[in-house]
Amino acid sequence: MSLNHVRPWRDIYRRKSRQIMVGNVPVGGDAPIAVQTMTNTLTTDVAATVAQVQAAAEAGADIVRVSVPDEASAKALKEIVRESPVPIVADIHFHYRRGIEAAEAGAACLRINPGNIGDEKRVKEVIKAARDHDCSIRIGVNAGSLEKHLLDKYAEPCPEAMVESGLEHIRILEDNDFHNFKISVKASDVFLSAAAYQGIAEATDAPIHLGITEAGGLVSGTIKSAIGLGNLLWMGIGDTIRVSLSADPVEEVKVGFEILKSLGLRHRGVNIISCPSCARQGFDVIKTVEELEHRLEHIKTPMSLSIIGCVVNGPGEALMTDVGFTGGGAGSGMVYLAGKASHKMSNDQMIDHIVEEVEKKAAELDAAVEAAE
Ligand code: SF4
């Protein structure tokens, strides 16, 4: 019996969307919510871009987007696609021809912006290229670049204008019998984004790509994204996400996973539960957690670890985690395994020891999953 079965207050009922494929990654339906990021290297610098794609994939990115601003970038895309361990989305603005070239270069998806891709005739050519090359499309509506007729009609970017923009482009794709698409309606304002996403979620069964655009730096952007995306995901809206940060793409992937992990929608790596620490702490909690986060980055197996400064909350938290350490005073603390007090460990050896225990537990969990398959 799953925990969710006995704890209905944990349930999130995902909106039923139809499933599409972005390369070999299913998006929508009952597929896991895919985590995306975007490279910020020059696309023409193939080596740097591939290195960034690989780092993002290593951090868990399921899909990576690459900007294609010119013909040289479209040419470079071919090599990037060949070297990439994950499907590549080509980001297209202004030049519909770049979309055609990107589809020819092997992109798994074309992100087109209704506000600047041009008239229906051009979009049709992009659709044809996508169809010919088994490439999906993301209709990427952005509050900052809405079509002029919608700005004239609504006077300013608003949820209704964003939904209308999205639906107009859905109509063009569907009129051309093209259904392999997803949609996003991003804004940098959390309220505007959330209202637009709710509107589009009701109006279509297309898979939804969630994002708060231009969210900000690592701390402010993480908080904005956690609130905006977190609320939508909690409502069951969203089939793939990208956290936009003025930071390394690897950070975007980490934050994306943390948002999904907080809501129990995806599990990856070690979920560290740690206390903020206070005068009662039996060891330096903050430094320890910082070092453990770094040393446990290689663990991909979903599992939990509690690092708690003292016995006020330590034994209770350890009950619910795979591995735990609770400070006890006199230079040592208690190690908990599978919720039970196991053995004492001195503070000066505990980091190495916990890394070993976590690695051991991860191997055990992996073996159990393998045996069950
Ligand atoms: S668990 Fe202990 S050390 Fe940590 S914050 Fe609470 S009282 Fe302080």
Coordinates of C-alpha atoms and ligand atoms in Angstrom, one line a residue:
M1 CA 0.0 0.0 0.0
S2 CA 1.5 3.3 -1.0
L3 CA 1.8 6.1 1.5
N4 CA -0.4 8.3 -0.7
H5 CA -3.1 5.7 -0.4
V6 CA -3.4 6.2 3.4
R7 CA -2.5 9.9 3.3
P8 CA -5.0 11.5 0.8
W9 CA -3.9 15.0 1.9
R10 CA -0.7 14.2 0.0
D11 CA -2.5 13.5 -3.3
I12 CA -2.0 15.6 -6.4
Y13 CA -4.4 14.9 -9.2
R14 CA -2.6 15.6 -12.4
R15 CA -4.5 17.2 -15.2
K16 CA -5.1 14.7 -18.0
S17 CA -3.1 15.7 -21.0
R18 CA -2.3 13.8 -24.1
Q19 CA 1.2 12.4 -24.4
I20 CA 3.7 13.5 -27.0
M21 CA 7.3 12.4 -27.5
V22 CA 10.2 14.8 -27.4
G23 CA 12.8 12.5 -28.9
N24 CA 12.7 9.5 -26.6
V25 CA 11.2 11.4 -23.7
P26 CA 7.5 11.1 -23.2
V27 CA 5.8 14.4 -22.1
G28 CA 2.3 14.5 -20.8
G29 CA -0.2 11.7 -19.9
D30 CA 1.2 9.7 -17.0
A31 CA 4.8 10.3 -17.9
P32 CA 7.1 11.7 -15.1
I33 CA 7.2 15.5 -15.2
A34 CA 10.3 16.2 -17.3
V35 CA 12.9 18.6 -16.1
Q36 CA 14.5 21.0 -18.7
T37 CA 17.1 23.6 -18.8
M38 CA 18.7 25.7 -21.5
T39 CA 22.3 26.3 -22.5
N40 CA 23.8 29.8 -22.3
T41 CA 26.9 29.2 -24.4
L42 CA 27.3 30.3 -28.0
T43 CA 25.6 27.5 -30.0
T44 CA 28.3 27.9 -32.6
D45 CA 30.8 26.9 -29.9
V46 CA 29.9 23.2 -30.2
A47 CA 32.4 21.9 -27.6
A48 CA 31.2 24.4 -24.9
T49 CA 27.6 23.8 -25.6
V50 CA 27.9 20.0 -25.6
A51 CA 29.8 20.2 -22.3
Q52 CA 27.0 22.3 -20.8
V53 CA 24.3 19.8 -22.2
Q54 CA 26.3 16.9 -20.7
A55 CA 26.6 18.6 -17.3
A56 CA 22.9 19.4 -17.3
A57 CA 22.1 15.8 -18.2
E58 CA 24.4 14.5 -15.5
A59 CA 22.5 16.7 -13.0
G60 CA 19.3 15.0 -14.2
A61 CA 17.9 17.1 -17.1
D62 CA 15.6 15.1 -19.3
I63 CA 15.6 17.6 -22.2
V64 CA 17.9 20.6 -23.0
R65 CA 17.0 23.6 -25.1
V66 CA 19.6 25.4 -27.3
S67 CA 19.1 28.7 -28.9
V68 CA 19.3 28.9 -32.7
P69 CA 19.6 32.6 -33.6
D70 CA 21.4 32.2 -37.0
E71 CA 22.2 29.8 -39.8
A72 CA 25.7 29.0 -38.3
S73 CA 23.9 27.9 -35.0
A74 CA 21.5 25.7 -37.0
K75 CA 24.6 24.1 -38.6
A76 CA 26.2 23.6 -35.2
L77 CA 23.0 22.1 -33.9
K78 CA 23.5 19.0 -36.0
E79 CA 26.7 18.1 -34.1
I80 CA 25.3 19.1 -30.8
V81 CA 22.3 16.7 -31.3
R82 CA 24.7 13.9 -32.3
E83 CA 26.8 14.4 -29.1
S84 CA 23.9 15.0 -26.7
P85 CA 22.8 12.3 -24.3
V86 CA 19.3 13.9 -24.1
P87 CA 16.8 15.3 -26.7
I88 CA 17.6 18.8 -27.8
V89 CA 14.9 21.5 -28.3
A90 CA 15.8 24.3 -30.7
D91 CA 14.7 27.7 -29.5
I92 CA 13.5 29.7 -32.5
H93 CA 12.6 33.4 -32.6
F94 CA 12.0 35.8 -35.5
H95 CA 13.3 33.6 -38.3
Y96 CA 11.0 30.7 -39.4
R97 CA 13.8 29.4 -41.6
R98 CA 15.9 28.6 -38.5
G99 CA 13.0 26.3 -37.4
I100 CA 13.2 24.5 -40.7
E101 CA 17.0 24.2 -40.4
A102 CA 16.8 23.0 -36.8
A103 CA 14.3 20.3 -37.7
E104 CA 16.6 19.2 -40.5
A105 CA 19.5 19.2 -38.1
G106 CA 17.8 16.6 -35.9
A107 CA 16.2 18.8 -33.1
A108 CA 13.7 16.7 -31.1
C109 CA 11.4 19.8 -30.7
L110 CA 11.1 23.3 -32.0
R111 CA 10.2 26.0 -29.6
I112 CA 8.4 28.7 -31.6
N113 CA 7.1 32.0 -30.3
P114 CA 3.8 33.0 -31.8
G115 CA 4.6 36.6 -31.2
N116 CA 7.5 36.7 -33.6
I117 CA 7.5 33.7 -35.8
G118 CA 5.5 35.4 -38.6
D119 CA 2.3 34.7 -40.5
E120 CA 0.4 31.5 -40.9
K121 CA 2.2 30.7 -44.2
R122 CA 5.5 30.6 -42.4
V123 CA 4.2 28.6 -39.5
K124 CA 2.9 26.0 -42.1
E125 CA 6.4 25.6 -43.5
V126 CA 7.8 25.1 -40.0
I127 CA 5.1 22.5 -39.3
K128 CA 5.9 20.7 -42.5
A129 CA 9.6 20.5 -41.6
A130 CA 8.7 19.2 -38.1
R131 CA 6.5 16.6 -39.5
D132 CA 9.1 15.5 -42.1
H133 CA 11.7 15.1 -39.4
D134 CA 9.6 13.6 -36.6
C135 CA 10.1 16.7 -34.5
S136 CA 7.6 18.0 -31.9
I137 CA 6.8 21.7 -31.5
R138 CA 6.4 23.8 -28.4
I139 CA 4.2 26.8 -28.8
G140 CA 6.0 29.2 -26.4
V141 CA 3.8 32.2 -25.7
N142 CA 5.6 34.9 -23.7
A143 CA 3.9 37.9 -22.1
G144 CA 6.8 40.0 -23.2
S145 CA 6.4 39.3 -26.9
L146 CA 2.7 39.0 -27.6
E147 CA 1.3 39.6 -31.1
K148 CA 0.4 43.2 -31.9
H149 CA -3.2 42.5 -32.6
L150 CA -3.6 41.0 -29.1
L151 CA -1.9 43.9 -27.5
D152 CA -4.2 46.2 -29.4
K153 CA -7.2 44.2 -28.3
Y154 CA -6.3 43.8 -24.6
A155 CA -4.1 47.0 -24.2
E156 CA -1.6 45.1 -22.1
P157 CA -0.3 41.5 -21.5
C158 CA -3.0 39.7 -19.6
P159 CA -4.0 36.1 -19.1
E160 CA -6.8 36.3 -21.7
A161 CA -4.4 37.6 -24.3
M162 CA -1.8 34.9 -23.6
V163 CA -4.4 32.2 -23.7
E164 CA -5.8 33.6 -27.0
S165 CA -2.3 33.7 -28.5
G166 CA -1.8 30.1 -27.5
L167 CA -5.1 28.9 -28.9
E168 CA -4.6 30.7 -32.2
H169 CA -1.4 28.8 -32.7
I170 CA -2.9 25.5 -31.5
R171 CA -5.6 26.1 -34.2
I172 CA -2.9 26.6 -36.9
L173 CA -1.2 23.4 -35.9
E174 CA -4.4 21.3 -35.6
D175 CA -5.7 22.7 -38.9
N176 CA -2.6 21.2 -40.4
D177 CA -3.3 17.9 -38.7
F178 CA -0.2 18.4 -36.5
H179 CA -0.8 17.2 -32.9
N180 CA 2.7 16.5 -31.7
F181 CA 2.9 19.8 -29.7
K182 CA 3.0 21.2 -26.2
I183 CA 2.4 24.7 -25.0
S184 CA 3.7 27.2 -22.5
V185 CA 2.3 30.6 -21.5
K186 CA 5.2 32.2 -19.6
A187 CA 5.4 35.6 -17.8
S188 CA 7.9 36.9 -15.3
D189 CA 5.0 37.9 -13.1
V190 CA 3.9 35.0 -10.9
F191 CA 0.2 36.0 -10.9
L192 CA 0.0 36.6 -14.6
S193 CA 1.8 33.3 -15.3
A194 CA -0.4 31.3 -13.0
A195 CA -3.7 32.7 -14.3
A196 CA -2.6 32.2 -18.0
Y197 CA -1.5 28.6 -17.2
Q198 CA -4.8 27.8 -15.5
G199 CA -6.7 29.3 -18.6
I200 CA -4.7 27.3 -21.1
A201 CA -5.0 24.1 -19.0
E202 CA -8.7 24.3 -19.2
A203 CA -8.8 25.1 -22.9
T204 CA -6.7 22.3 -24.3
D205 CA -5.5 18.8 -23.5
A206 CA -2.0 19.5 -25.0
P207 CA 0.9 18.8 -22.6
I208 CA 2.0 21.9 -20.7
H209 CA 5.5 23.2 -20.3
L210 CA 5.7 25.3 -17.2
G211 CA 8.0 28.1 -16.5
I212 CA 8.3 31.5 -14.9
T213 CA 10.3 33.5 -17.4
E214 CA 13.2 35.7 -16.4
A215 CA 12.7 34.7 -12.8
G216 CA 15.9 36.3 -11.5
G217 CA 19.1 35.2 -9.8
L218 CA 19.7 31.9 -7.9
V219 CA 17.9 32.8 -4.7
S220 CA 15.1 35.2 -5.8
G221 CA 14.5 33.1 -9.0
T222 CA 14.3 29.9 -7.1
I223 CA 11.7 31.3 -4.7
K224 CA 9.7 32.9 -7.5
S225 CA 9.7 29.6 -9.4
A226 CA 8.9 27.5 -6.4
I227 CA 5.9 29.7 -5.7
G228 CA 4.7 30.0 -9.3
L229 CA 5.5 26.5 -10.5
G230 CA 4.9 24.9 -7.2
N231 CA 1.3 26.2 -7.0
L232 CA 0.5 25.1 -10.6
L233 CA 2.1 21.7 -10.0
W234 CA 0.1 21.3 -6.8
M235 CA -3.1 22.0 -8.8
G236 CA -2.0 19.2 -11.1
I237 CA -0.9 21.4 -14.0
G238 CA 2.4 20.9 -15.8
D239 CA 4.0 18.0 -17.7
T240 CA 7.5 19.5 -18.1
I241 CA 9.2 22.3 -16.3
R242 CA 12.1 24.7 -16.7
V243 CA 13.3 26.9 -13.9
S244 CA 14.7 30.1 -15.5
L245 CA 17.6 31.5 -13.4
S246 CA 20.4 33.9 -14.1
A247 CA 22.7 31.1 -13.0
D248 CA 24.4 27.9 -14.3
P249 CA 21.9 25.6 -16.1
V250 CA 22.9 22.8 -13.6
E251 CA 21.4 25.0 -10.9
E252 CA 18.2 25.2 -12.9
V253 CA 18.0 21.5 -13.0
K254 CA 18.7 21.1 -9.3
V255 CA 16.1 23.6 -8.4
G256 CA 13.6 22.0 -10.8
F257 CA 14.1 18.6 -9.1
E258 CA 13.9 20.1 -5.7
I259 CA 10.5 21.7 -6.6
L260 CA 9.2 18.3 -7.9
K261 CA 10.7 16.4 -4.9
S262 CA 9.0 18.8 -2.4
L263 CA 5.7 17.9 -4.0
G264 CA 6.5 14.2 -4.2
L265 CA 6.2 14.4 -8.0
R266 CA 9.7 13.1 -8.8
H267 CA 12.4 11.5 -6.7
R268 CA 16.0 11.7 -7.5
G269 CA 19.1 11.5 -5.4
V270 CA 19.4 12.1 -1.7
N271 CA 16.8 14.2 0.0
I272 CA 18.6 15.7 3.0
I273 CA 16.4 16.7 5.9
S274 CA 18.4 19.0 8.2
C275 CA 17.7 21.3 11.0
P276 CA 18.6 25.0 10.9
S277 CA 20.8 24.4 14.0
C278 CA 21.0 26.4 17.2
A279 CA 23.0 26.5 20.5
R280 CA 22.0 22.9 21.2
Q281 CA 23.7 21.5 18.2
G282 CA 26.2 18.7 18.9
F283 CA 28.2 19.4 15.7
D284 CA 28.4 22.0 13.0
V285 CA 25.2 21.2 11.1
I286 CA 25.5 23.9 8.5
K287 CA 29.0 23.0 7.4
T288 CA 28.2 19.3 7.5
V289 CA 25.2 19.6 5.3
E290 CA 27.1 21.8 2.8
E291 CA 29.8 19.2 2.5
L292 CA 27.4 16.2 2.4
E293 CA 25.4 17.9 -0.4
H294 CA 28.5 18.2 -2.4
R295 CA 29.8 14.7 -1.7
L296 CA 26.5 13.0 -2.3
E297 CA 25.9 14.7 -5.7
H298 CA 26.8 11.4 -7.5
I299 CA 23.9 9.5 -5.9
K300 CA 20.9 9.2 -8.2
T301 CA 18.9 6.7 -6.2
P302 CA 16.0 8.3 -4.4
M303 CA 16.6 8.1 -0.7
S304 CA 16.5 10.2 2.4
L305 CA 19.1 11.3 5.0
S306 CA 18.5 13.3 8.2
I307 CA 21.2 15.4 9.7
I308 CA 19.9 16.9 12.9
G309 CA 21.9 18.8 15.5
C310 CA 20.5 17.3 18.7
V311 CA 18.0 14.9 20.2
V312 CA 15.1 17.4 20.3
N313 CA 14.2 16.4 16.7
G314 CA 16.9 14.0 15.7
P315 CA 15.4 10.6 16.6
G316 CA 12.0 11.6 15.3
E317 CA 13.3 12.7 11.9
A318 CA 15.6 9.6 11.8
L319 CA 12.5 7.4 12.1
M320 CA 11.4 8.6 8.7
T321 CA 14.7 8.5 6.8
D322 CA 16.9 5.8 5.3
V323 CA 20.1 7.1 7.0
G324 CA 20.2 9.5 9.9
F325 CA 22.7 11.2 12.2
T326 CA 21.8 13.0 15.4
G327 CA 24.2 15.0 17.4
G328 CA 24.5 13.8 21.0
G329 CA 27.3 15.8 22.6
A330 CA 30.7 14.8 23.9
G331 CA 32.1 14.8 20.3
S332 CA 29.9 12.1 18.9
G333 CA 26.4 11.3 17.7
M334 CA 24.1 8.5 16.8
V335 CA 23.8 6.9 13.4
Y336 CA 20.4 5.7 12.4
L337 CA 19.8 3.1 9.7
A338 CA 16.3 2.4 8.4
G339 CA 14.8 4.5 11.2
K340 CA 16.5 2.6 14.0
A341 CA 19.4 3.8 16.3
S342 CA 22.4 1.7 15.0
H343 CA 25.7 2.9 16.4
K344 CA 27.7 5.8 17.7
M345 CA 30.1 7.8 15.5
S346 CA 32.6 10.5 16.4
N347 CA 31.9 13.9 14.9
D348 CA 35.3 14.1 13.2
Q349 CA 34.7 10.9 11.2
M350 CA 31.0 11.2 10.6
I351 CA 31.0 12.8 7.2
D352 CA 33.1 10.0 5.6
H353 CA 31.0 7.5 7.5
I354 CA 27.7 8.9 6.4
V355 CA 28.9 9.0 2.8
E356 CA 29.7 5.3 3.1
E357 CA 26.4 4.4 4.7
V358 CA 24.5 6.4 2.0
E359 CA 26.4 4.7 -0.8
K360 CA 25.8 1.3 0.8
K361 CA 22.0 2.0 1.1
A362 CA 21.8 3.3 -2.4
A363 CA 23.4 0.1 -3.7
E364 CA 20.9 -2.0 -1.7
L365 CA 18.0 0.0 -3.0
D366 CA 19.2 -0.3 -6.6
A367 CA 19.7 -4.0 -6.2
A368 CA 16.1 -4.3 -4.9
V369 CA 14.7 -2.4 -7.8
E370 CA 16.7 -4.5 -10.3
A371 CA 15.5 -7.8 -8.6
A372 CA 11.9 -6.6 -8.9
E373 CA 12.2 -5.8 -12.6
Ligands
SF4_1 S1 17.2 19.9 16.3 FE1 18.3 20.6 18.1 S2 20.1 21.6 17.2 FE2 18.6 21.5 15.6 S3 17.5 23.4 15.6 FE3 16.4 21.9 16.8 S4 17.0 22.2 18.9 FE4 18.6 23.2 17.6

